């Protein structure tokens, strides 16, 4: 299916405020809409163990954005209605077809 994806962008954070000595918190925003193609996963065996918990993959997404890097994404259908917000399970650059494959 055709749709859109947004990825979480981390800004700032780390270090300490020189005036107060308090830790500087990171802020998070969402990217603009990026065109993608996605499909629901049919295999229940796709996923990974993370901290002793099995995280099952729900969708496979491909996009032409070769600079894509993020740990969380929002998936939208073709009418820009949100389908889900999930953590990235795997990210793979498909050099032969110039796309990035994202499993969430």
XYZ file of C-alpha atoms in Angstrom:
104
model
C 0.000 0.000 0.000
C 1.094 3.560 -0.531
C 1.430 5.746 2.519
C 3.657 8.043 4.505
C 6.064 7.705 7.379
C 7.395 10.237 9.902
C 10.452 9.568 12.033
C 11.353 10.855 15.481
C 14.150 13.435 15.572
C 16.182 13.916 18.749
C 17.562 17.402 19.389
C 19.970 18.375 22.127
C 20.345 16.459 25.329
C 23.375 15.132 27.076
C 25.822 17.124 29.115
C 25.043 19.513 31.922
C 23.748 23.058 32.068
C 26.787 25.220 32.958
C 24.663 27.537 35.120
C 22.691 25.000 37.146
C 24.625 21.763 36.747
C 21.376 19.970 35.869
C 21.298 17.446 33.057
C 20.168 18.889 29.723
C 17.131 17.020 28.421
C 16.704 16.056 24.806
C 13.685 17.263 22.875
C 11.891 15.181 20.264
C 10.003 16.276 17.160
C 8.599 14.454 14.136
C 9.887 14.797 10.589
C 7.763 15.885 7.649
C 5.779 13.264 5.742
C 7.956 10.919 3.666
C 6.320 8.870 0.919
C 6.586 5.120 1.427
C 5.145 1.757 0.564
C 4.116 -0.590 3.378
C 2.556 -3.962 4.008
C 1.380 -5.815 7.086
C 3.560 -8.761 8.095
C 1.950 -12.173 7.901
C 4.647 -14.220 9.667
C 4.465 -14.369 13.444
C 8.181 -15.228 13.583
C 9.412 -11.787 12.478
C 10.739 -9.750 15.359
C 13.565 -9.530 17.862
C 14.278 -10.038 21.535
C 14.842 -6.758 23.317
C 15.658 -6.906 27.009
C 14.163 -10.373 27.334
C 10.918 -9.441 25.578
C 10.013 -10.558 22.065
C 8.870 -7.623 19.938
C 6.763 -8.803 17.021
C 7.025 -6.972 13.712
C 3.760 -5.478 12.462
C 4.715 -3.734 9.213
C 7.453 -3.660 6.614
C 8.019 -0.221 5.079
C 10.190 0.847 2.151
C 11.106 4.419 1.299
C 13.444 6.197 -1.106
C 14.885 8.312 1.748
C 18.384 6.790 1.864
C 19.374 8.984 4.851
C 16.697 7.467 7.089
C 17.861 6.853 10.667
C 15.555 6.687 13.661
C 14.415 4.415 16.466
C 10.706 5.326 16.287
C 8.321 5.970 13.398
C 4.701 6.890 12.774
C 3.047 5.157 9.804
C 0.212 6.831 7.897
C -2.066 5.562 5.126
C -2.460 7.334 1.759
C -5.023 9.764 3.204
C -2.571 10.750 5.984
C -4.521 9.003 8.774
C -2.215 7.491 11.391
C -1.952 3.696 11.222
C 0.446 3.192 14.127
C 3.441 4.505 16.066
C 6.127 1.885 16.685
C 9.785 1.335 17.467
C 12.048 0.319 14.610
C 12.976 -3.375 14.824
C 15.373 -3.336 11.869
C 16.595 -0.956 9.211
C 18.282 -2.148 6.022
C 19.625 -0.192 3.053
C 18.662 -1.893 -0.219
C 21.395 -0.479 -2.450
C 20.345 -2.349 -5.610
C 16.905 -0.696 -5.651
C 17.935 2.529 -3.867
C 15.423 2.154 -1.014
C 15.513 1.652 2.735
C 13.580 -1.240 4.311
C 12.196 -0.548 7.785
C 10.596 -3.267 9.903
C 8.403 -2.038 12.754
